[in-house]
Short mmCIF file of C-alpha atoms and ligand atoms in Angstrom, two decimals:
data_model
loop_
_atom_site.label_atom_id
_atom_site.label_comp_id
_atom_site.label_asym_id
_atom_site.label_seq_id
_atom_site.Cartn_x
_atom_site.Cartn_y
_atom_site.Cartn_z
CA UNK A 1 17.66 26.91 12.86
CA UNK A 2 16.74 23.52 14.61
CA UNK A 3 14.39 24.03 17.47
CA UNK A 4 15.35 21.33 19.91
CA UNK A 5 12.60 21.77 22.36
CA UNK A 6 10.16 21.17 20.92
CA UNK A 7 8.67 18.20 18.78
CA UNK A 8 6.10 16.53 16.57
CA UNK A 9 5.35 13.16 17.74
CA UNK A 10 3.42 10.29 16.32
CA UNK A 11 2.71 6.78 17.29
CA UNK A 12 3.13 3.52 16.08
CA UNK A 13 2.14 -0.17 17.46
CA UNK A 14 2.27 -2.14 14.67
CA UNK A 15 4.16 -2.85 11.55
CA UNK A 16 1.25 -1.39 9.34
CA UNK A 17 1.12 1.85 11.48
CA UNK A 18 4.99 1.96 11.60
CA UNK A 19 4.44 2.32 7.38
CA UNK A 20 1.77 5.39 8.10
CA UNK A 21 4.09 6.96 10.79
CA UNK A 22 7.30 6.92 8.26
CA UNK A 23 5.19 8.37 5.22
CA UNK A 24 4.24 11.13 7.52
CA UNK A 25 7.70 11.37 9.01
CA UNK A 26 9.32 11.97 5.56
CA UNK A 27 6.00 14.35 4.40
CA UNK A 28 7.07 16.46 7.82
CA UNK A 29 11.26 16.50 6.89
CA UNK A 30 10.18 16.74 3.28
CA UNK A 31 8.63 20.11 4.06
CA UNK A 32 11.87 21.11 6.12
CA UNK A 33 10.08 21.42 9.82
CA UNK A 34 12.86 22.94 12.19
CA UNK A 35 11.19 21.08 15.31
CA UNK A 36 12.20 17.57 16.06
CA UNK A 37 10.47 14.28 15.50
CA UNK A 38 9.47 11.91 17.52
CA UNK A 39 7.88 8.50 17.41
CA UNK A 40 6.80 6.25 20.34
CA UNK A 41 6.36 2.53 19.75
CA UNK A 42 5.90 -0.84 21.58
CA UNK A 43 8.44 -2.74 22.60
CA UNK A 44 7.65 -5.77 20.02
CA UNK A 45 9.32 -3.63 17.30
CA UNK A 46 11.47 -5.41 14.89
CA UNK A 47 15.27 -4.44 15.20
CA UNK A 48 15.65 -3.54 11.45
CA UNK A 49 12.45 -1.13 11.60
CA UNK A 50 14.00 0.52 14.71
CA UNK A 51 16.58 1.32 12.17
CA UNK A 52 14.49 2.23 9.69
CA UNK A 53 12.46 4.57 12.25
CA UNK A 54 15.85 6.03 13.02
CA UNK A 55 16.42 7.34 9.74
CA UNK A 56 13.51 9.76 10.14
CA UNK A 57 12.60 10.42 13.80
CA UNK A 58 15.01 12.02 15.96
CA UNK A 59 13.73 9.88 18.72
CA UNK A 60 12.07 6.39 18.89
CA UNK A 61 10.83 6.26 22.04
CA UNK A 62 9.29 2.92 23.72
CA UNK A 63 6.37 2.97 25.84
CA UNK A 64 4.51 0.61 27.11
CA UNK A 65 1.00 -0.29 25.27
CA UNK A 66 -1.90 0.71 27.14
CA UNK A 67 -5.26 -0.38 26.39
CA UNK A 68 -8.20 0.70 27.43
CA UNK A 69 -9.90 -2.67 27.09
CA UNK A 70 -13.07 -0.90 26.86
CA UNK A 71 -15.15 -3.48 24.27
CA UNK A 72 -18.54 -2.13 24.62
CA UNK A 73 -17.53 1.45 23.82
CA UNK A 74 -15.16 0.43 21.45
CA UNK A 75 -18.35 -1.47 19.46
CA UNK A 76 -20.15 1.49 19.38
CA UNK A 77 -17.82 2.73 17.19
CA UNK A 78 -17.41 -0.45 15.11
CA UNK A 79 -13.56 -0.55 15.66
CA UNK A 80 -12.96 -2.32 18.53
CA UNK A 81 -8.97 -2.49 17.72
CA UNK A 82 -8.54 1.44 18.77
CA UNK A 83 -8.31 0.39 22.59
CA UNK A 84 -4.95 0.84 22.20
CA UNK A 85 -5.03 4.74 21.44
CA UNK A 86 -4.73 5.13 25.36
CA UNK A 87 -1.03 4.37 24.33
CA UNK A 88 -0.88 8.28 23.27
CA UNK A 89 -1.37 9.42 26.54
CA UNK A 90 2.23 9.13 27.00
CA UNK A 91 3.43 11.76 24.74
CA UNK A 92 2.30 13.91 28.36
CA UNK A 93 5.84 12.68 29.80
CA UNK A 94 7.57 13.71 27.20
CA UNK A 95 8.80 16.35 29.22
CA UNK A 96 12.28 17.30 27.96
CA UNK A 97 10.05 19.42 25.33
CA UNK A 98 8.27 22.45 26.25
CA UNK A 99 5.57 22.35 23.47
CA UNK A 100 4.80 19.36 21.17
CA UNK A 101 2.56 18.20 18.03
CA UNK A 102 0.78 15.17 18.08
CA UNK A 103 -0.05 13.67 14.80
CA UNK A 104 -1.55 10.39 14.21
CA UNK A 105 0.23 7.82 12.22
CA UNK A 106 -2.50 7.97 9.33
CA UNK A 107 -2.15 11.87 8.87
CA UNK A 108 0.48 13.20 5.66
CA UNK A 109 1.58 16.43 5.58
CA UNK A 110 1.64 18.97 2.75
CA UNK A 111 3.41 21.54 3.83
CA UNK A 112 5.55 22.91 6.23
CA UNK A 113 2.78 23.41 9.66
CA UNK A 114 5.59 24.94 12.02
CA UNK A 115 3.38 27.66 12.81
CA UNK A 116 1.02 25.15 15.15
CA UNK A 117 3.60 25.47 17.79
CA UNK A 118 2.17 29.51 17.95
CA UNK A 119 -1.05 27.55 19.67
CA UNK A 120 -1.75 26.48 22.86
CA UNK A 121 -2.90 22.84 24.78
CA UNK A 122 -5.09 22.02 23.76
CA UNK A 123 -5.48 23.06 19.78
CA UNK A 124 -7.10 20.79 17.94
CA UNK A 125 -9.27 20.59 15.02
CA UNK A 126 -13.10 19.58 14.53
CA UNK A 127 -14.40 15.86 14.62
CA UNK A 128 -15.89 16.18 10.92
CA UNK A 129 -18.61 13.38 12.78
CA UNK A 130 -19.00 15.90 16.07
CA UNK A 131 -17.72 18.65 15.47
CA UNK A 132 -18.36 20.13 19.42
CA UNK A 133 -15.45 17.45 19.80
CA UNK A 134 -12.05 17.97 18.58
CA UNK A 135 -10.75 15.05 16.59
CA UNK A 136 -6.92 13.75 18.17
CA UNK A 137 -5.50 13.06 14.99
CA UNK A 138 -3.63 16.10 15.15
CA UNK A 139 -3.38 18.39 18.63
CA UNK A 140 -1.22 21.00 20.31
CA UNK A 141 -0.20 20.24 23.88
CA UNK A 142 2.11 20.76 27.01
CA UNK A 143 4.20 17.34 28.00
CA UNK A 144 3.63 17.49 32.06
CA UNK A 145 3.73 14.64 34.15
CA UNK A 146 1.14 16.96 36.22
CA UNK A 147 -1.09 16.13 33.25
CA UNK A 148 -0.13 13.26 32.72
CA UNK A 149 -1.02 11.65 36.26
CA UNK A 150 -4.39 13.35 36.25
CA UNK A 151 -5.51 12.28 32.66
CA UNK A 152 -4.80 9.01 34.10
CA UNK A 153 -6.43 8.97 37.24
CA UNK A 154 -9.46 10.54 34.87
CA UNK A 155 -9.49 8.04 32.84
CA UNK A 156 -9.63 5.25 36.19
CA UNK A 157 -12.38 7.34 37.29
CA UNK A 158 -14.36 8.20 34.10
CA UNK A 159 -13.69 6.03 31.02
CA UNK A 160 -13.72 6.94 27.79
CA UNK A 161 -17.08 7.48 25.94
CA UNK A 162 -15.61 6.03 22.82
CA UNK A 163 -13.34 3.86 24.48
CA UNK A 164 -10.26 5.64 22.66
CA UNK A 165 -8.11 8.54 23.58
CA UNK A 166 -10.47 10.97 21.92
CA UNK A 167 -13.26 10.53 24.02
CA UNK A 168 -11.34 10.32 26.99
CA UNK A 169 -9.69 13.81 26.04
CA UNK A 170 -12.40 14.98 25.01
CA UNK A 171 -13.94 14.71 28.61
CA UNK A 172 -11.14 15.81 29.89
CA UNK A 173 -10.09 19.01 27.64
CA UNK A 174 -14.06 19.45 28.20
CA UNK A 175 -14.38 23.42 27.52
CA UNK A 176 -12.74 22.97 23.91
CA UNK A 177 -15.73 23.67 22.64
CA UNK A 178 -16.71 26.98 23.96
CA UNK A 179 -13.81 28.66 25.89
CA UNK A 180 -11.07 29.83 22.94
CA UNK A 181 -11.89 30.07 19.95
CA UNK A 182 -7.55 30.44 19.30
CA UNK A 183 -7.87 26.69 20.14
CA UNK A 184 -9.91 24.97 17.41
CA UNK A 185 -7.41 24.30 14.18
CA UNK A 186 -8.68 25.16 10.85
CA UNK A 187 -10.30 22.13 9.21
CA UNK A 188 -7.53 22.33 6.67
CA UNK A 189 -4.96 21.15 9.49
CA UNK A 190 -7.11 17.99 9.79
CA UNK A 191 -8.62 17.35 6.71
CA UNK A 192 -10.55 14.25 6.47
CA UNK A 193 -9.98 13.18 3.78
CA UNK A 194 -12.50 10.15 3.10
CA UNK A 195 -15.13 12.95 4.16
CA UNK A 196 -14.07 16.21 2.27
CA UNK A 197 -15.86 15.23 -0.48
CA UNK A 198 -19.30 15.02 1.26
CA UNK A 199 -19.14 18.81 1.40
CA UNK A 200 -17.91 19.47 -2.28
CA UNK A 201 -18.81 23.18 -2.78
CA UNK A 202 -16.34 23.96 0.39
CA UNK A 203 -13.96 21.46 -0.28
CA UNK A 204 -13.63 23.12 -3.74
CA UNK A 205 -13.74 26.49 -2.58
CA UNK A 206 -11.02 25.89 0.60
CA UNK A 207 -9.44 22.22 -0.43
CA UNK A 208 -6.11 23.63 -2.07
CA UNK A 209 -5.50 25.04 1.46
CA UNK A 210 -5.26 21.81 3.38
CA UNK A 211 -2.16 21.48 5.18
CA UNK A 212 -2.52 18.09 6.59
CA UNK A 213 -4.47 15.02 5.52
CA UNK A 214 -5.90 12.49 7.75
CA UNK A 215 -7.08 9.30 6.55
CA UNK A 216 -9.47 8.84 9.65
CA UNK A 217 -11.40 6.00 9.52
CA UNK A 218 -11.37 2.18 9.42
CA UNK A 219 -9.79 2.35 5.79
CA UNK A 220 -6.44 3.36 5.16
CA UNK A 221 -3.95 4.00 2.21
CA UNK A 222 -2.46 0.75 3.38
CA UNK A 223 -5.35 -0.85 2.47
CA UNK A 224 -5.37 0.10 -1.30
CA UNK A 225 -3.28 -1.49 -3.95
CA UNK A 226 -1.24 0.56 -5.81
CA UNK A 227 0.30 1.04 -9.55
CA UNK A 228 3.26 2.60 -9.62
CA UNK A 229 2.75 2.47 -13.39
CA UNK A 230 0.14 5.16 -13.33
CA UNK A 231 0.71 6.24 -10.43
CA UNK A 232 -2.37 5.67 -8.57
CA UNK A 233 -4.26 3.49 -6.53
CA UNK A 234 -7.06 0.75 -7.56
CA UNK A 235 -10.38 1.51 -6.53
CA UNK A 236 -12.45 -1.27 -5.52
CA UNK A 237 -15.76 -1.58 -4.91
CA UNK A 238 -17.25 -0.43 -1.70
CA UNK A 239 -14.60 1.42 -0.74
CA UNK A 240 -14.82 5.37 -0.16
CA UNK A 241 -13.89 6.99 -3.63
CA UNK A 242 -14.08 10.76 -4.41
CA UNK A 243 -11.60 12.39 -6.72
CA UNK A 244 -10.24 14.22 -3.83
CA UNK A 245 -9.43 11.31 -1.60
CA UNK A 246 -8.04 9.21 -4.27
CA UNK A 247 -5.41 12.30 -4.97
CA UNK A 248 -4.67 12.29 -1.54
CA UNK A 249 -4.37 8.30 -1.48
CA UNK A 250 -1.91 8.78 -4.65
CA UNK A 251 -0.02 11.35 -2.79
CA UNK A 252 0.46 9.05 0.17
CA UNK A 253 1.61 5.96 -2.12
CA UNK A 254 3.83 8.59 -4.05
CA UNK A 255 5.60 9.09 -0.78
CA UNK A 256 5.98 5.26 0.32
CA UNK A 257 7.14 3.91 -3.15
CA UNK A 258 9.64 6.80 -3.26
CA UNK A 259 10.98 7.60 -0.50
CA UNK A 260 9.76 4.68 2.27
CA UNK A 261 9.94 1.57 0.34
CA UNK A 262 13.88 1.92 -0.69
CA UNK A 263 14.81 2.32 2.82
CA UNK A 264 12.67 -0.86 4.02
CA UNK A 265 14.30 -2.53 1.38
CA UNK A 266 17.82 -1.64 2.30
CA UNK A 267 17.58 -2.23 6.08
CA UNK A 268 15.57 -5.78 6.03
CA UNK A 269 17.78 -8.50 5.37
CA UNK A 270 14.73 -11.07 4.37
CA UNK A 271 14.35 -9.03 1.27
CA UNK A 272 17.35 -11.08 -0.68
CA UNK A 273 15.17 -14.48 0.17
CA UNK A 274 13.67 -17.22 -1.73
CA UNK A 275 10.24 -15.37 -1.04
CA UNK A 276 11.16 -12.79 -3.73
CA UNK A 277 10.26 -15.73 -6.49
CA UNK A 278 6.51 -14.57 -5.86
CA UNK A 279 7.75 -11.30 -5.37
CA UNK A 280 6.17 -11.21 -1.73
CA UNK A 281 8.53 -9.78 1.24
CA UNK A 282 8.02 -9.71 4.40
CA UNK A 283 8.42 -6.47 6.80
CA UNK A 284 7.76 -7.39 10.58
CA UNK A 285 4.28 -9.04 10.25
CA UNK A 286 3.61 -7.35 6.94
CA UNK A 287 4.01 -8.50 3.47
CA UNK A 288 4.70 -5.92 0.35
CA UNK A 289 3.49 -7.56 -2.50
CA UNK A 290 5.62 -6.43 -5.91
CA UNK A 291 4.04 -7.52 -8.66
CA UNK A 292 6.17 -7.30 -11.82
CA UNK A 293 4.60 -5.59 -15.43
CA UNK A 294 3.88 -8.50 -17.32
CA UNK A 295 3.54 -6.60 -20.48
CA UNK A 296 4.92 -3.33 -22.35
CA UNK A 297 8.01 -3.51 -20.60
CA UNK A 298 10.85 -2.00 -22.31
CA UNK A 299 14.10 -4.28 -22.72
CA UNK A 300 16.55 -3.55 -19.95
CA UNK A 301 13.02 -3.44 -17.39
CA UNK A 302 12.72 -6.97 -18.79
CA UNK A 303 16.31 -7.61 -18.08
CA UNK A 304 16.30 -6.58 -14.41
CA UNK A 305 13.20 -8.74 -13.59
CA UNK A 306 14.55 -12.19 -14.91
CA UNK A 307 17.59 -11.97 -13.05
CA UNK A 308 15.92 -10.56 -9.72
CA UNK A 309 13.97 -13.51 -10.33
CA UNK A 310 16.95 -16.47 -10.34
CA UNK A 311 19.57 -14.94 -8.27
CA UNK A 312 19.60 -11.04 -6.82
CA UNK A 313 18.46 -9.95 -4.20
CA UNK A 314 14.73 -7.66 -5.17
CA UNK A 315 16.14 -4.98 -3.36
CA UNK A 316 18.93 -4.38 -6.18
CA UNK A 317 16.26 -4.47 -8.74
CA UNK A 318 15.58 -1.33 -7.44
CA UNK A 319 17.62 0.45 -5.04
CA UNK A 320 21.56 1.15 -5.34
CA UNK A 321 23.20 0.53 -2.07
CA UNK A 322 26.78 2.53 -1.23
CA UNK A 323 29.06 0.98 0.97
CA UNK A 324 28.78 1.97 4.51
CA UNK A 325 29.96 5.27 5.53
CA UNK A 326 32.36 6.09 8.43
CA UNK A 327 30.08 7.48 10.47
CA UNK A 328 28.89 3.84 11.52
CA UNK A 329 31.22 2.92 13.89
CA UNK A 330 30.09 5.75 15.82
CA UNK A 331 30.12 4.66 19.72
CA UNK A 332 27.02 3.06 20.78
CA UNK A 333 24.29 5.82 21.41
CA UNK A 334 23.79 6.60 25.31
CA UNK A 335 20.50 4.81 27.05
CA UNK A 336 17.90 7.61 29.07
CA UNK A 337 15.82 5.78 31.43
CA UNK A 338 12.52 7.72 32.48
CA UNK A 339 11.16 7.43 35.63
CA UNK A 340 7.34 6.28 35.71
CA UNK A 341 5.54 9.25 37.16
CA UNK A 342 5.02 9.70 41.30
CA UNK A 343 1.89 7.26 42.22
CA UNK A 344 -0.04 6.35 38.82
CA UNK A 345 -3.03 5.43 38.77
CA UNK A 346 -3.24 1.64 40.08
CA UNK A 347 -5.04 0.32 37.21
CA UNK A 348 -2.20 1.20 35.29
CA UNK A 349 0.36 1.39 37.21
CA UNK A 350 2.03 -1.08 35.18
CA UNK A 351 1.60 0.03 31.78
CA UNK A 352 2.20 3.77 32.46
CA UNK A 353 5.90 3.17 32.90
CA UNK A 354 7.71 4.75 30.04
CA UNK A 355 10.46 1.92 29.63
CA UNK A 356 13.25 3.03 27.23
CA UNK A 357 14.05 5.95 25.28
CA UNK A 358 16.96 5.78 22.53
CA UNK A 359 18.29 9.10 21.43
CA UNK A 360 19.05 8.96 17.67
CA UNK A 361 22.67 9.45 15.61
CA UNK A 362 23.10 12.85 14.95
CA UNK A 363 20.89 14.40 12.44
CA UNK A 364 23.87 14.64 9.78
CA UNK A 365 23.85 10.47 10.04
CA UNK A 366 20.49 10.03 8.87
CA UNK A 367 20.11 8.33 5.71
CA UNK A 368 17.30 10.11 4.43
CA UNK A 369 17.36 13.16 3.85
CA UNK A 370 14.98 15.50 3.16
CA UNK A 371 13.57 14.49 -0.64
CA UNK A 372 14.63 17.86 -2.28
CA UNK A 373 17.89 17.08 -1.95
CA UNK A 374 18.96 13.61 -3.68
CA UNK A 375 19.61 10.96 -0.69
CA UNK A 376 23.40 9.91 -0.83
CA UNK A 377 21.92 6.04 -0.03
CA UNK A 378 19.70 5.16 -1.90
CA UNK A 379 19.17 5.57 -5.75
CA UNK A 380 16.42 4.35 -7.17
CA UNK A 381 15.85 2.25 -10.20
CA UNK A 382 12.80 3.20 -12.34
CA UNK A 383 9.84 1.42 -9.84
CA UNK A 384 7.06 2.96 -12.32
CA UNK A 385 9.04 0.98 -15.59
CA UNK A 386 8.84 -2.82 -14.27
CA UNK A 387 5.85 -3.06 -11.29
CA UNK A 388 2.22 -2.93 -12.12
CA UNK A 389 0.76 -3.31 -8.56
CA UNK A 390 2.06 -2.81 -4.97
CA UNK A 391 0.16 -3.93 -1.91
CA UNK A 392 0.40 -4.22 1.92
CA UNK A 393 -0.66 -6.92 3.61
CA UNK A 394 -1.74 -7.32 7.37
CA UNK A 395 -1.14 -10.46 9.05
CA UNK A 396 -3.77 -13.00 8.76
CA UNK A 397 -5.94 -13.28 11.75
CA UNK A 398 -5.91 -16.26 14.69
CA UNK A 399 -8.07 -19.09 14.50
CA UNK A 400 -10.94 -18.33 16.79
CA UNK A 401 -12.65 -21.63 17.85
CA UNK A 402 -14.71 -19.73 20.38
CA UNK A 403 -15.75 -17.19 18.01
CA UNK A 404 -16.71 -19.25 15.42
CA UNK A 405 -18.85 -21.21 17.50
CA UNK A 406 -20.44 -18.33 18.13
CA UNK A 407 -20.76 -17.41 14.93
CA UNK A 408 -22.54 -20.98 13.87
CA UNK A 409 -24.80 -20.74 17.03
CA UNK A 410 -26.36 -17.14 15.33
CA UNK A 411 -24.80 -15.04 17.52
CA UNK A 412 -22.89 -12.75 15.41
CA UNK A 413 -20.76 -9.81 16.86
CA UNK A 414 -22.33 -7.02 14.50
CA UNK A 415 -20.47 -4.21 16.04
CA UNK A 416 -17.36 -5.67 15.95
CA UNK A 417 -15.55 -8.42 14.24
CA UNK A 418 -18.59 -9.35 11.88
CA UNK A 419 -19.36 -5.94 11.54
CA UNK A 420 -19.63 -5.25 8.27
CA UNK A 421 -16.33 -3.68 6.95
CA UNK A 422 -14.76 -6.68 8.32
CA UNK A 423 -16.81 -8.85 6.64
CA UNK A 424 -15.89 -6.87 3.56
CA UNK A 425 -12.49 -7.06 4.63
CA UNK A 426 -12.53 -10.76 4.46
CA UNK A 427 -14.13 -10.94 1.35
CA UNK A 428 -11.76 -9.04 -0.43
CA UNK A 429 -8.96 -11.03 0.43
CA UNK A 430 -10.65 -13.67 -0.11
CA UNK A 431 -11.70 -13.01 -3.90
CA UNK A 432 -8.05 -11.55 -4.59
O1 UPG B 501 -3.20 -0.61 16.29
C1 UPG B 501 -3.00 0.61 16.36
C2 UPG B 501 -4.04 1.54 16.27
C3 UPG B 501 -3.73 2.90 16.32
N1 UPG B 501 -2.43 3.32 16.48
C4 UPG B 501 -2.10 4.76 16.59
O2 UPG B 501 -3.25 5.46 17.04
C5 UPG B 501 -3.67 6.37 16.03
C6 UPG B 501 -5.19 6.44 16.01
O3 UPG B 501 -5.75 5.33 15.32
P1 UPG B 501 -6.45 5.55 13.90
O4 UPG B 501 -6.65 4.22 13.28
O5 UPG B 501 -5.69 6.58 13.16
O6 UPG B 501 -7.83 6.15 14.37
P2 UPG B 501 -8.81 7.09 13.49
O7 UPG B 501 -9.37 6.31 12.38
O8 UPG B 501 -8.08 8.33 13.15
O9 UPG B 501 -9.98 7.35 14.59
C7 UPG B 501 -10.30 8.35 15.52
O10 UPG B 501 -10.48 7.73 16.81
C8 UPG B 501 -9.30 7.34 17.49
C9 UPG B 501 -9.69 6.72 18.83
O11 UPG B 501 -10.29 7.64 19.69
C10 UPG B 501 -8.39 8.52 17.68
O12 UPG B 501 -7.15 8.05 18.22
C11 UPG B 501 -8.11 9.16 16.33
O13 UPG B 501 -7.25 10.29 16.47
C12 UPG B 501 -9.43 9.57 15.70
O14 UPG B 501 -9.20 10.23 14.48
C13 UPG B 501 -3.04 5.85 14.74
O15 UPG B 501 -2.93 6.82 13.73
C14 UPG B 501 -1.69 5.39 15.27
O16 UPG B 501 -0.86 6.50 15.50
C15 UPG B 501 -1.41 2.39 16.57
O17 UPG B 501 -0.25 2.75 16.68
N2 UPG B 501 -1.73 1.06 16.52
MN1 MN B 502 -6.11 8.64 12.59
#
């Protein structure tokens, strides 16, 4: 039976997180949760990935971004783009739901984790780096605009010591550590999985447990290239290996070429463009790169490529699209309109305002269904037989005059944009 007061909920800011956030969307219907899903987002998002979003969230909610705009903490932890986690704070005012789930966008779920709703705000897991801190990847909490105000007017008053949400909740939740031990998760519902592998005798002995994955860190499974042909990613140098988190990086590309990818490919209309000579498309401000098998393909593969490449559309080289179904011309879905809290914070009294929130078509119009059962959409064509790599690119970055003055003058930002993984960063796309 559907639980309809309570959720999971996830968030999403950009097109490459909007990726992460459907992967674990599916992961969570895959593994038949009864509780609803949820996804908040910035306004900037594309029309066609609202769609898309639709298909697996019950809700997409906008919010507005908040960022905590704190560089110097940010820098200490060498990723100065997570200001922007202060945008979770909102899932407090999600209020029409007694008890909720937050999961981050770059978690995956392996099986079904209904059970977390048996815990209490605030349940959360270890920080594998501190573990006296929970890590906010995953967490068990109370929506309450009570909260909600005062974790604002804390974080007016007090900062974050990381500059992200987790320090900030961390301050705030500040007896996690000590008070109930009911409240720290089991590793396994926050396994890090770039980390697991630095404690091999317990990730051997306790691994095939995990329930959820999180691919904390600067490097995500969006960041790999992928063969569909064997399955699995390609491992380049520098970057964290481990048999265990390249499994869980194959799991997490198993999901997107199978499940996401056919229903990005369905929605955006820019996939039938010229662009699909090189095989590059773009999705919002990111670009999935198909690379066709150049050799040992089998006749009809052969077949399918040439003639995606003069005249159809890529997305028929792959996916089978049905005509529309009745249910489309469904009425327009009613608008809620949430009220901003009483008296926010002034600092962000703007951004705390919780602008728009779309209920989605009834669960029965979703178009994807939960993968045990065969979507009645979307059929795929063999992806393994005819593409031999699969990427996801981020947009590039801005010109920055001032910066690279800087940079010629000697004074390099170490601890942030030079730092060293974005150094690496550049060099790899650079030698690619
Ligand atoms: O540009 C962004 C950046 C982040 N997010 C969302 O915020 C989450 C956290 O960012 P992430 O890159 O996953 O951070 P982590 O590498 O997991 O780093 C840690 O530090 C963050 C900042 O304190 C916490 O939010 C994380 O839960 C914690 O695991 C993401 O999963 C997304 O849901 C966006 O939507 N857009
Ligand atoms: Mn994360």
């Amino acid at each position: 039976m559907p639980v309809t007061d309570q959720a999971f909920v996830t968030l999403a800011t950009s097109d490459v997180y909007f990726q992460g956030a459907l992967v674990l969307g599916h992961s969570l219907r895959h593994h038949r949760t009864s509780r609803q899903l949820v996804i908040l987002t910035t306004p900037q998002v594309p029309s066609f990935m609202r769609v898309v979003l639709r298909c697996v969230f019950d809700e997409v909610i906008e919010v507005k971004e908040i960022d905590s705009r704190d560089a110097a903490h940010l820098a200490l932890m060498k990723r100065p783009e997570l200001g922007i986690t202060f945008t979770k704070l909102h899932c407090w005012a999600l209020i029409k739901y007694t008890k909720c789930v937050f999961l981050d966008a770059d978690t995956l779920v392996l099986c079904n984790v209904d059970e977390l709703f048996d815990r209490e705000e605030i349940s959360a897991a270890p920080d594998p780096g501190w573990p006296d801190c929970f890590n906010t990847g995953v967490f068990v909490f109370r929506p309450s605009l009570q909260t909600y105000n005062r974790l604002f007017q804390f974080a007016v008053e007090h900062g974050s010591f990381d500059g992200g949400d987790q320090g900030l909740l961390n301050s705030f939740f500040n007896d996690w550590a000590v008070k109930d031990i009911d409240k720290h998760l089991p590793f396994i519902y926050n396994l890090s999985s770039s980390i697991a592998y630095t404690y091999l005798p317990a990730f051997r002995h306790f691994g095939h447990e995990a329930k959820i994955v999180h691919f904390l860190g600067p490097v995500k499974p969006w960041h790999y290239k992928h063969n569909p042909q064997t399955r699995s990613v390609f491992q380049e140098f520098g970057s964290p290996s481990g048999h265990h988190h390249i499994h869980f990086l194959n799991l997490w590309w198993e999901v997107y070429n199978t499940q996401i990818l056919p229903l990005v490919m369905q929605h955006n209309d820019t996939w039938g463009s010229r662009e699909l000579q090189q095989h590059k498309h773009q999705v919002g401000h990111v670009e999935v790169t198909i690379k066709p098998a150049s050799t040992d393909l089998d006749k009809s593969s052969t077949q399918q490529l040439e003639s995606s490449k003069h005249e159809m559309p890529a997305m028929e080289t792959f996916v089978h699209k049905k005509e529309p179904r009745s249910s489309d011309s469904s009425p327009p879905e009613p608008e809620i309109f949430l009220q901003p809290p009483p008296r926010p914070a002034e600092v962000f009294k703007e951004e705390m305002q919780l602008i728009n929130i779309e209920e989605s078509p009834r669960s029965d119009d979703r178009v994807l269904e939960p993968s045990s059962q065969p979507s009645p959409d979307v059929e795929l064509l063999d992806l393994a037989a005819s593409v031999s790599e699969l990427s996801i690119g981020t947009e590039p970055e801005p010109y920055d005059p001032e910066g690279r003055q800087k940079w010629e003058e000697g004074h390099m930002d170490y601890m942030g944009k030079d730092s060293f993984e974005n150094i690496k960063k550049k060099l790899d796309r650079f030698l690619e």
